[in-house]
């Protein structure tokens, strides 16, 4: 019997009411499309086109350049304008392919061809997923064809579709489950073909009753697929929390979910698997939420990958009352990050633009004090770490203690410790910086 929740976690204001009941609308891009070559974990993709080339929607314009890498697919038809560095959501620049959209959306040959997945071999399924350029759409961006090919497929006991969507304000996965439950269950059935000893689980937080009902209806007659409603708690959608709830398993530093018999993918990724295998449709678009009290019309969109965030803001009617907000985030307020510009393009693993009138981080900085040693940060950590001690080691640059004694690299940067800290200390930001410095030293 699956559990309903995990150890630790917090209950932030979820902000779901802004967009949870707003149906999807399709947004067709107006400007150029920008395709960053490293919109996934692993080595950047290698361009297959040159300036001046004509491209079609669904065409591979950059190929995976390594074992952990992913193809980049043009989401429109048009002409390659440039291959140059362009701004990304992190405030730096990436080598990118810029395509001028001709507005015709002419499909590449073979895109849309229907296939019976049950007639395909394991290798054929994996090749279709790889060709489609699918990565983790929940934020991680890990190439999906790699995740679906563990060393021992027979050891996989659970294939989990993550529909928790616990990050505040974001509601596109909720809408995806309400409207495309058949394709999500179809994707899960395809994944189960790869793992003969596994059962499928669709995990959904209880604050999404419409999504739960929609998925339950579709899989009512499926013997190997179950819907598992779980308590509303952040970060319920984290891989570690999910494995704890469904499989009762914990992974150690350096381990992958497959090492404890689990494969976990976001519901958007699972749907993309279905579209790639059954419809021969590569990853060209995704669900996207624009929300917050700083926009006029919060919305859920189906957006072409490569569209600018400026257009996402336009789709939501611009800033509320025409006033510049204090905080603009790529993602949500817990695990998202402040955007230095809106000229950046939507990548495969970007699911939201959150616009807030007030900056809660700036307000917290005004109230910050020394550590009170209350221990609340340790009580809410879903990994069971001791953020108070980690912070002390990080501030002293005692990286050996941080990594070896306190297991600081296991931190998933969920922000629960920062959220609950009465001293308003920026713990997560400190841990992110410390991890970056340790990993940079290892690379050197």
Tab-separated table of C-alpha atoms in Angstrom:
chain	number	residue	atom	x	y	z
A	1	UNK	CA	0.000	0.000	0.000
A	2	UNK	CA	1.426	3.360	-1.032
A	3	UNK	CA	1.943	6.112	1.514
A	4	UNK	CA	0.161	9.457	1.330
A	5	UNK	CA	3.107	11.715	2.041
A	6	UNK	CA	6.785	11.917	3.020
A	7	UNK	CA	8.853	13.140	5.947
A	8	UNK	CA	9.329	16.907	6.209
A	9	UNK	CA	8.064	19.437	3.708
A	10	UNK	CA	6.142	22.683	4.035
A	11	UNK	CA	2.811	24.256	3.063
A	12	UNK	CA	3.436	27.513	1.198
A	13	UNK	CA	0.611	29.574	-0.270
A	14	UNK	CA	0.009	27.774	-3.543
A	15	UNK	CA	-1.474	30.545	-5.703
A	16	UNK	CA	-3.242	27.935	-7.836
A	17	UNK	CA	-6.484	29.934	-7.961
A	18	UNK	CA	-5.019	32.375	-10.483
A	19	UNK	CA	-4.901	29.898	-13.372
A	20	UNK	CA	-6.042	26.428	-12.256
A	21	UNK	CA	-9.382	26.614	-14.114
A	22	UNK	CA	-8.157	28.515	-17.166
A	23	UNK	CA	-8.282	26.134	-20.170
A	24	UNK	CA	-5.326	25.797	-22.503
A	25	UNK	CA	-5.052	28.202	-25.395
A	26	UNK	CA	-2.570	27.719	-28.225
A	27	UNK	CA	-0.121	30.589	-28.666
A	28	UNK	CA	1.447	30.871	-32.112
A	29	UNK	CA	4.754	32.769	-32.045
A	30	UNK	CA	4.972	36.187	-33.648
A	31	UNK	CA	8.723	36.726	-33.605
A	32	UNK	CA	11.819	34.681	-34.373
A	33	UNK	CA	12.283	31.325	-32.630
A	34	UNK	CA	15.477	30.776	-30.633
A	35	UNK	CA	16.623	27.209	-29.983
A	36	UNK	CA	19.361	26.996	-27.351
A	37	UNK	CA	21.688	24.061	-27.963
A	38	UNK	CA	22.010	23.086	-24.294
A	39	UNK	CA	18.409	23.027	-23.122
A	40	UNK	CA	19.024	19.691	-21.418
A	41	UNK	CA	21.383	18.091	-18.909
A	42	UNK	CA	24.503	16.884	-20.677
A	43	UNK	CA	26.555	17.981	-23.653
A	44	UNK	CA	25.051	20.698	-25.907
A	45	UNK	CA	23.584	19.478	-29.182
A	46	UNK	CA	25.546	19.816	-32.424
A	47	UNK	CA	24.009	22.028	-35.173
A	48	UNK	CA	22.950	20.269	-38.383
A	49	UNK	CA	21.912	23.443	-40.226
A	50	UNK	CA	23.607	26.620	-41.425
A	51	UNK	CA	22.568	30.216	-41.838
A	52	UNK	CA	20.194	30.529	-44.793
A	53	UNK	CA	18.926	26.931	-44.661
A	54	UNK	CA	15.197	26.250	-44.932
A	55	UNK	CA	13.765	24.129	-42.108
A	56	UNK	CA	10.473	22.353	-41.474
A	57	UNK	CA	8.475	21.872	-38.290
A	58	UNK	CA	9.577	18.621	-36.679
A	59	UNK	CA	12.988	18.656	-38.336
A	60	UNK	CA	16.074	17.847	-36.266
A	61	UNK	CA	18.195	21.013	-36.457
A	62	UNK	CA	20.799	19.937	-33.892
A	63	UNK	CA	21.683	16.372	-32.949
A	64	UNK	CA	22.610	14.824	-29.616
A	65	UNK	CA	26.382	15.080	-29.238
A	66	UNK	CA	27.083	12.453	-26.623
A	67	UNK	CA	25.445	9.747	-24.526
A	68	UNK	CA	23.745	12.290	-22.248
A	69	UNK	CA	22.490	14.816	-24.785
A	70	UNK	CA	19.322	15.410	-26.791
A	71	UNK	CA	18.221	16.393	-30.277
A	72	UNK	CA	16.866	19.882	-30.857
A	73	UNK	CA	13.756	20.044	-33.042
A	74	UNK	CA	12.459	23.055	-34.975
A	75	UNK	CA	8.928	23.860	-33.813
A	76	UNK	CA	8.174	25.929	-36.935
A	77	UNK	CA	8.972	26.011	-40.618
A	78	UNK	CA	11.086	28.867	-41.899
A	79	UNK	CA	14.669	29.948	-42.497
A	80	UNK	CA	17.745	29.820	-40.287
A	81	UNK	CA	18.580	33.445	-39.576
A	82	UNK	CA	21.714	32.893	-37.508
A	83	UNK	CA	23.687	30.513	-35.311
A	84	UNK	CA	24.937	32.728	-32.525
A	85	UNK	CA	24.908	33.272	-28.774
A	86	UNK	CA	21.579	34.422	-27.355
A	87	UNK	CA	20.355	35.295	-23.849
A	88	UNK	CA	19.028	32.444	-21.707
A	89	UNK	CA	16.845	32.397	-18.600
A	90	UNK	CA	19.873	32.115	-16.290
A	91	UNK	CA	21.270	35.501	-17.226
A	92	UNK	CA	24.055	34.194	-19.453
A	93	UNK	CA	24.205	33.344	-23.162
A	94	UNK	CA	24.118	30.070	-25.094
A	95	UNK	CA	24.959	29.155	-28.656
A	96	UNK	CA	21.564	29.042	-30.369
A	97	UNK	CA	19.893	28.480	-33.706
A	98	UNK	CA	17.631	31.395	-34.663
A	99	UNK	CA	14.789	30.582	-37.064
A	100	UNK	CA	12.548	33.077	-38.866
A	101	UNK	CA	9.025	31.665	-38.714
A	102	UNK	CA	7.246	31.591	-42.092
A	103	UNK	CA	3.877	31.113	-40.368
A	104	UNK	CA	3.068	28.001	-42.397
A	105	UNK	CA	4.122	25.311	-39.882
A	106	UNK	CA	4.894	22.921	-42.722
A	107	UNK	CA	5.713	19.520	-41.241
A	108	UNK	CA	8.820	17.505	-41.945
A	109	UNK	CA	8.267	14.243	-43.811
A	110	UNK	CA	6.841	11.481	-41.636
A	111	UNK	CA	5.769	13.694	-38.741
A	112	UNK	CA	2.258	12.712	-37.681
A	113	UNK	CA	2.452	9.136	-38.951
A	114	UNK	CA	0.438	6.898	-36.637
A	115	UNK	CA	2.084	3.741	-35.282
A	116	UNK	CA	0.773	0.902	-33.121
A	117	UNK	CA	3.200	0.956	-30.157
A	118	UNK	CA	2.528	-2.708	-29.334
A	119	UNK	CA	4.203	-3.727	-32.599
A	120	UNK	CA	7.486	-2.034	-31.680
A	121	UNK	CA	10.541	-3.548	-30.023
A	122	UNK	CA	12.213	-1.969	-27.005
A	123	UNK	CA	14.986	-0.591	-29.198
A	124	UNK	CA	12.511	0.895	-31.676
A	125	UNK	CA	10.661	2.677	-28.860
A	126	UNK	CA	13.899	4.074	-27.448
A	127	UNK	CA	15.020	5.258	-30.888
A	128	UNK	CA	11.721	7.078	-31.423
A	129	UNK	CA	12.008	8.791	-28.027
A	130	UNK	CA	15.609	9.776	-28.754
A	131	UNK	CA	14.803	11.093	-32.228
A	132	UNK	CA	11.993	13.200	-30.756
A	133	UNK	CA	14.423	15.082	-28.507
A	134	UNK	CA	12.397	14.418	-25.348
A	135	UNK	CA	13.848	15.469	-21.987
A	136	UNK	CA	12.368	15.776	-18.513
A	137	UNK	CA	9.707	18.473	-18.891
A	138	UNK	CA	9.213	18.949	-15.168
A	139	UNK	CA	12.374	21.033	-14.904
A	140	UNK	CA	15.340	18.664	-14.765
A	141	UNK	CA	15.859	18.320	-18.517
A	142	UNK	CA	17.456	14.858	-18.305
A	143	UNK	CA	17.362	13.109	-21.724
A	144	UNK	CA	14.441	10.690	-21.553
A	145	UNK	CA	15.860	7.999	-23.826
A	146	UNK	CA	18.741	7.603	-21.357
A	147	UNK	CA	16.400	7.357	-18.366
A	148	UNK	CA	14.350	4.672	-20.140
A	149	UNK	CA	17.402	2.469	-20.709
A	150	UNK	CA	18.685	1.386	-17.265
A	151	UNK	CA	21.188	-1.431	-16.957
A	152	UNK	CA	18.600	-3.945	-15.767
A	153	UNK	CA	15.054	-3.239	-17.054
A	154	UNK	CA	13.780	-6.332	-15.250
A	155	UNK	CA	14.709	-4.748	-11.899
A	156	UNK	CA	12.315	-1.827	-12.402
A	157	UNK	CA	9.241	-2.284	-10.192
A	158	UNK	CA	7.530	1.091	-10.523
A	159	UNK	CA	7.076	3.400	-13.500
A	160	UNK	CA	5.709	6.629	-12.034
A	161	UNK	CA	4.029	9.501	-13.864
A	162	UNK	CA	4.560	12.565	-11.676
A	163	UNK	CA	1.445	14.735	-11.664
A	164	UNK	CA	1.966	16.258	-8.215
A	165	UNK	CA	2.716	19.761	-9.575
A	166	UNK	CA	3.470	20.990	-6.053
A	167	UNK	CA	5.261	24.203	-7.099
A	168	UNK	CA	3.056	27.225	-6.252
A	169	UNK	CA	1.185	29.058	-9.047
A	170	UNK	CA	1.968	26.522	-11.800
A	171	UNK	CA	-1.111	24.745	-13.220
A	172	UNK	CA	-0.209	23.538	-16.740
A	173	UNK	CA	0.220	19.900	-15.660
A	174	UNK	CA	-3.186	20.032	-13.967
A	175	UNK	CA	-4.730	21.154	-17.256
A	176	UNK	CA	-2.702	18.555	-19.138
A	177	UNK	CA	-4.107	15.750	-16.993
A	178	UNK	CA	-7.660	17.069	-17.306
A	179	UNK	CA	-7.497	17.328	-21.096
A	180	UNK	CA	-5.002	14.676	-22.213
A	181	UNK	CA	-5.432	11.888	-19.665
A	182	UNK	CA	-5.759	9.333	-22.479
A	183	UNK	CA	-2.378	10.289	-23.925
A	184	UNK	CA	-0.702	10.292	-20.500
A	185	UNK	CA	-2.018	6.788	-19.773
A	186	UNK	CA	-1.037	5.804	-23.320
A	187	UNK	CA	2.502	7.023	-22.674
A	188	UNK	CA	2.653	5.097	-19.422
A	189	UNK	CA	1.547	1.908	-21.223
A	190	UNK	CA	4.360	2.395	-23.742
A	191	UNK	CA	6.862	2.825	-20.901
A	192	UNK	CA	5.593	-0.366	-19.268
A	193	UNK	CA	6.435	-2.260	-22.464
A	194	UNK	CA	10.075	-1.557	-21.610
A	195	UNK	CA	9.836	-2.893	-18.050
A	196	UNK	CA	8.160	-6.324	-17.858
A	197	UNK	CA	8.042	-6.507	-14.060
A	198	UNK	CA	6.807	-2.990	-13.359
A	199	UNK	CA	3.469	-1.461	-12.461
A	200	UNK	CA	2.454	2.050	-13.474
A	201	UNK	CA	1.469	4.746	-10.989
A	202	UNK	CA	0.080	8.208	-11.721
A	203	UNK	CA	0.762	10.304	-8.622
A	204	UNK	CA	-1.451	13.408	-8.237
A	205	UNK	CA	-1.904	15.798	-5.306
A	206	UNK	CA	-5.398	15.877	-3.816
A	207	UNK	CA	-5.918	19.541	-4.706
A	208	UNK	CA	-6.462	18.462	-8.341
A	209	UNK	CA	-9.750	16.517	-8.129
A	210	UNK	CA	-10.640	17.081	-11.789
A	211	UNK	CA	-7.281	15.702	-12.927
A	212	UNK	CA	-7.610	12.702	-10.593
A	213	UNK	CA	-11.075	11.922	-11.957
A	214	UNK	CA	-9.970	12.295	-15.588
A	215	UNK	CA	-7.002	9.939	-15.231
A	216	UNK	CA	-8.964	7.430	-13.125
A	217	UNK	CA	-11.625	7.259	-15.820
A	218	UNK	CA	-9.092	6.459	-18.532
A	219	UNK	CA	-7.217	3.771	-16.604
A	220	UNK	CA	-10.271	2.188	-14.970
A	221	UNK	CA	-9.752	-1.042	-16.885
A	222	UNK	CA	-5.947	-1.063	-16.752
A	223	UNK	CA	-4.643	-3.834	-14.521
A	224	UNK	CA	-1.098	-2.501	-14.282
A	225	UNK	CA	-1.789	1.251	-13.909
A	226	UNK	CA	-3.150	2.964	-10.802
A	227	UNK	CA	-3.885	6.547	-9.784
A	228	UNK	CA	-2.470	7.453	-6.385
A	229	UNK	CA	-3.829	10.692	-4.824
A	230	UNK	CA	-1.404	12.107	-2.242
A	231	UNK	CA	-1.542	14.823	0.399
A	232	UNK	CA	-0.873	18.400	-0.637
A	233	UNK	CA	2.599	19.221	0.621
A	234	UNK	CA	5.704	20.739	-0.916
A	235	UNK	CA	7.959	19.241	-2.389
A	236	UNK	CA	5.628	16.289	-3.016
A	237	UNK	CA	6.683	16.275	-6.677
A	238	UNK	CA	10.381	15.769	-5.947
A	239	UNK	CA	11.773	12.450	-7.180
A	240	UNK	CA	12.978	11.462	-3.726
A	241	UNK	CA	9.621	12.237	-2.122
A	242	UNK	CA	7.808	10.255	-4.819
A	243	UNK	CA	10.020	7.197	-4.372
A	244	UNK	CA	9.497	7.379	-0.614
A	245	UNK	CA	5.704	7.534	-1.037
A	246	UNK	CA	5.295	4.913	-3.774
A	247	UNK	CA	8.179	2.497	-3.262
A	248	UNK	CA	9.315	3.214	0.276
A	249	UNK	CA	12.827	3.667	-1.098
A	250	UNK	CA	15.574	6.223	-0.471
A	251	UNK	CA	18.484	6.933	-2.778
A	252	UNK	CA	21.967	7.948	-1.719
A	253	UNK	CA	24.288	10.505	-3.264
A	254	UNK	CA	25.215	9.504	-6.799
A	255	UNK	CA	22.373	7.016	-7.164
A	256	UNK	CA	19.573	7.230	-9.713
A	257	UNK	CA	15.920	6.210	-9.228
A	258	UNK	CA	16.576	3.142	-11.383
A	259	UNK	CA	19.051	1.956	-8.740
A	260	UNK	CA	16.115	1.398	-6.371
A	261	UNK	CA	13.737	0.010	-8.996
A	262	UNK	CA	11.953	3.191	-10.066
A	263	UNK	CA	11.544	5.254	-13.212
A	264	UNK	CA	9.961	8.658	-12.601
A	265	UNK	CA	8.834	11.070	-15.315
A	266	UNK	CA	6.683	14.180	-15.284
A	267	UNK	CA	3.213	13.709	-16.813
A	268	UNK	CA	4.128	16.127	-19.611
A	269	UNK	CA	7.123	13.948	-20.441
A	270	UNK	CA	4.950	10.825	-20.398
A	271	UNK	CA	2.526	12.466	-22.825
A	272	UNK	CA	5.449	13.486	-25.049
A	273	UNK	CA	6.555	9.842	-25.117
A	274	UNK	CA	3.113	8.841	-26.358
A	275	UNK	CA	3.113	11.530	-29.069
A	276	UNK	CA	6.616	10.529	-30.199
A	277	UNK	CA	5.967	6.800	-30.364
A	278	UNK	CA	2.309	6.564	-31.419
A	279	UNK	CA	2.083	9.734	-33.544
A	280	UNK	CA	5.701	10.162	-34.736
A	281	UNK	CA	5.579	13.677	-33.306
A	282	UNK	CA	8.846	15.104	-31.927
A	283	UNK	CA	8.936	17.525	-29.027
A	284	UNK	CA	7.927	20.865	-30.550
A	285	UNK	CA	5.585	22.364	-27.957
A	286	UNK	CA	4.715	22.138	-24.281
A	287	UNK	CA	2.235	23.283	-21.635
A	288	UNK	CA	3.123	26.570	-19.960
A	289	UNK	CA	1.592	28.698	-17.185
A	290	UNK	CA	1.748	32.484	-16.872
A	291	UNK	CA	0.505	33.429	-13.413
A	292	UNK	CA	0.856	35.667	-10.380
A	293	UNK	CA	-0.732	38.869	-9.134
A	294	UNK	CA	1.454	40.918	-11.486
A	295	UNK	CA	-0.221	39.961	-14.795
A	296	UNK	CA	-3.604	40.970	-16.170
A	297	UNK	CA	-4.808	37.586	-17.388
A	298	UNK	CA	-3.154	34.519	-15.861
A	299	UNK	CA	-3.335	31.664	-18.358
A	300	UNK	CA	-2.285	28.187	-19.416
A	301	UNK	CA	-0.763	27.945	-22.863
A	302	UNK	CA	0.342	25.407	-25.423
A	303	UNK	CA	3.492	27.126	-26.637
A	304	UNK	CA	6.054	26.376	-29.331
A	305	UNK	CA	9.492	25.728	-27.887
A	306	UNK	CA	11.768	28.617	-28.832
A	307	UNK	CA	9.132	31.328	-28.293
A	308	UNK	CA	10.291	34.324	-26.243
A	309	UNK	CA	9.149	34.993	-22.682
A	310	UNK	CA	8.127	38.457	-23.893
A	311	UNK	CA	5.399	36.795	-25.915
A	312	UNK	CA	4.350	34.716	-22.900
A	313	UNK	CA	3.812	37.955	-20.997
A	314	UNK	CA	1.875	39.356	-23.951
A	315	UNK	CA	-0.377	36.278	-23.932
A	316	UNK	CA	-1.265	37.118	-20.310
A	317	UNK	CA	-2.205	40.679	-21.171
A	318	UNK	CA	0.987	42.284	-19.908
A	319	UNK	CA	1.779	43.585	-16.459
A	320	UNK	CA	-1.123	44.241	-14.096
A	321	UNK	CA	-2.300	47.846	-14.448
A	322	UNK	CA	0.766	48.503	-16.597
A	323	UNK	CA	2.987	48.626	-13.501
A	324	UNK	CA	6.462	47.063	-13.432
A	325	UNK	CA	6.430	44.197	-10.878
A	326	UNK	CA	9.176	43.642	-8.330
A	327	UNK	CA	9.713	39.950	-9.160
A	328	UNK	CA	9.642	38.020	-12.450
A	329	UNK	CA	10.446	34.329	-12.176
A	330	UNK	CA	11.149	31.529	-14.596
A	331	UNK	CA	9.228	28.763	-12.850
A	332	UNK	CA	7.593	29.181	-9.467
A	333	UNK	CA	8.574	30.977	-6.248
A	334	UNK	CA	10.098	27.947	-4.491
A	335	UNK	CA	12.466	26.480	-7.098
A	336	UNK	CA	12.296	29.084	-9.851
A	337	UNK	CA	14.790	31.873	-10.384
A	338	UNK	CA	14.616	35.579	-11.077
A	339	UNK	CA	14.844	36.507	-14.740
A	340	UNK	CA	17.212	39.324	-15.768
A	341	UNK	CA	15.435	39.732	-19.115
A	342	UNK	CA	12.351	38.516	-20.985
A	343	UNK	CA	14.112	38.220	-24.327
A	344	UNK	CA	15.121	34.650	-23.452
A	345	UNK	CA	13.381	31.780	-25.243
A	346	UNK	CA	11.235	29.061	-23.701
A	347	UNK	CA	13.261	25.857	-23.436
A	348	UNK	CA	11.909	22.323	-23.248
A	349	UNK	CA	12.136	22.277	-19.451
A	350	UNK	CA	10.642	25.744	-18.790
A	351	UNK	CA	7.047	25.445	-17.625
A	352	UNK	CA	6.064	28.826	-16.214
A	353	UNK	CA	6.475	32.568	-15.941
A	354	UNK	CA	5.457	33.846	-12.506
A	355	UNK	CA	5.023	37.589	-12.057
A	356	UNK	CA	4.721	38.995	-8.534
A	357	UNK	CA	3.970	42.603	-7.593
A	358	UNK	CA	6.159	42.358	-4.482
A	359	UNK	CA	9.519	40.683	-4.048
A	360	UNK	CA	9.343	38.319	-1.037
A	361	UNK	CA	13.111	37.842	-1.091
A	362	UNK	CA	13.727	41.574	-0.725
A	363	UNK	CA	11.255	41.709	2.150
A	364	UNK	CA	12.961	38.763	3.868
A	365	UNK	CA	16.384	40.405	3.546
A	366	UNK	CA	15.120	43.369	5.563
A	367	UNK	CA	14.095	41.044	8.401
A	368	UNK	CA	17.133	38.736	8.369
A	369	UNK	CA	18.840	37.972	11.682
A	370	UNK	CA	21.474	35.543	12.932
A	371	UNK	CA	20.496	31.875	13.183
A	372	UNK	CA	18.138	31.268	16.113
A	373	UNK	CA	19.134	27.589	16.384
A	374	UNK	CA	15.477	26.604	16.500
A	375	UNK	CA	15.989	23.519	14.339
A	376	UNK	CA	12.929	24.125	12.163
A	377	UNK	CA	14.982	23.858	8.964
A	378	UNK	CA	15.978	20.301	9.858
A	379	UNK	CA	12.399	19.355	10.695
A	380	UNK	CA	11.107	20.280	7.236
A	381	UNK	CA	14.021	19.025	5.107
A	382	UNK	CA	12.598	16.193	2.973
A	383	UNK	CA	16.045	14.605	2.689
A	384	UNK	CA	16.724	14.604	6.420
A	385	UNK	CA	19.702	16.979	6.250
A	386	UNK	CA	20.704	19.531	8.904
A	387	UNK	CA	20.623	22.911	7.094
A	388	UNK	CA	21.769	24.786	10.215
A	389	UNK	CA	25.082	22.907	10.278
A	390	UNK	CA	25.381	22.979	6.486
A	391	UNK	CA	25.094	26.761	6.531
A	392	UNK	CA	27.790	27.067	9.194
A	393	UNK	CA	30.162	24.871	7.172
A	394	UNK	CA	29.363	26.699	3.934
A	395	UNK	CA	29.993	30.115	5.458
A	396	UNK	CA	33.374	28.916	6.718
A	397	UNK	CA	34.186	27.398	3.295
A	398	UNK	CA	34.664	24.068	5.073
A	399	UNK	CA	33.714	22.135	1.975
A	400	UNK	CA	35.101	18.809	3.205
A	401	UNK	CA	32.758	18.853	6.202
A	402	UNK	CA	29.887	20.171	4.063
A	403	UNK	CA	30.201	17.296	1.594
A	404	UNK	CA	31.568	14.344	3.589
A	405	UNK	CA	30.090	14.845	7.067
A	406	UNK	CA	26.872	16.748	6.383
A	407	UNK	CA	26.044	15.286	2.939
A	408	UNK	CA	25.371	18.771	1.605
A	409	UNK	CA	25.508	17.679	-2.032
A	410	UNK	CA	22.325	15.661	-1.443
A	411	UNK	CA	20.389	18.932	-1.076
A	412	UNK	CA	17.697	19.151	-3.791
A	413	UNK	CA	17.394	22.960	-3.478
A	414	UNK	CA	13.658	22.753	-2.772
A	415	UNK	CA	13.765	25.851	-0.550
A	416	UNK	CA	11.783	24.331	2.323
A	417	UNK	CA	14.441	25.377	4.838
A	418	UNK	CA	14.481	28.965	3.576
A	419	UNK	CA	10.682	29.117	3.605
A	420	UNK	CA	10.384	27.976	7.215
A	421	UNK	CA	13.362	29.881	8.689
A	422	UNK	CA	12.124	32.496	11.228
A	423	UNK	CA	15.471	34.311	10.914
A	424	UNK	CA	14.790	34.766	7.170
A	425	UNK	CA	18.191	33.367	6.217
A	426	UNK	CA	18.754	32.648	2.482
A	427	UNK	CA	19.742	29.031	3.097
A	428	UNK	CA	18.856	27.574	-0.287
A	429	UNK	CA	20.763	30.296	-2.136
A	430	UNK	CA	23.814	29.602	0.044
A	431	UNK	CA	23.571	25.870	-0.618
A	432	UNK	CA	23.235	26.362	-4.374
A	433	UNK	CA	26.336	28.553	-4.404
A	434	UNK	CA	28.278	26.109	-2.247
A	435	UNK	CA	27.369	23.148	-4.449
A	436	UNK	CA	28.429	25.088	-7.536
A	437	UNK	CA	31.789	25.918	-5.973
A	438	UNK	CA	32.411	22.300	-4.880
A	439	UNK	CA	31.505	20.918	-8.296
A	440	UNK	CA	33.691	23.517	-10.036
A	441	UNK	CA	36.607	22.470	-7.842
A	442	UNK	CA	35.993	18.804	-8.719
A	443	UNK	CA	36.020	19.641	-12.442
A	444	UNK	CA	39.302	21.505	-12.058
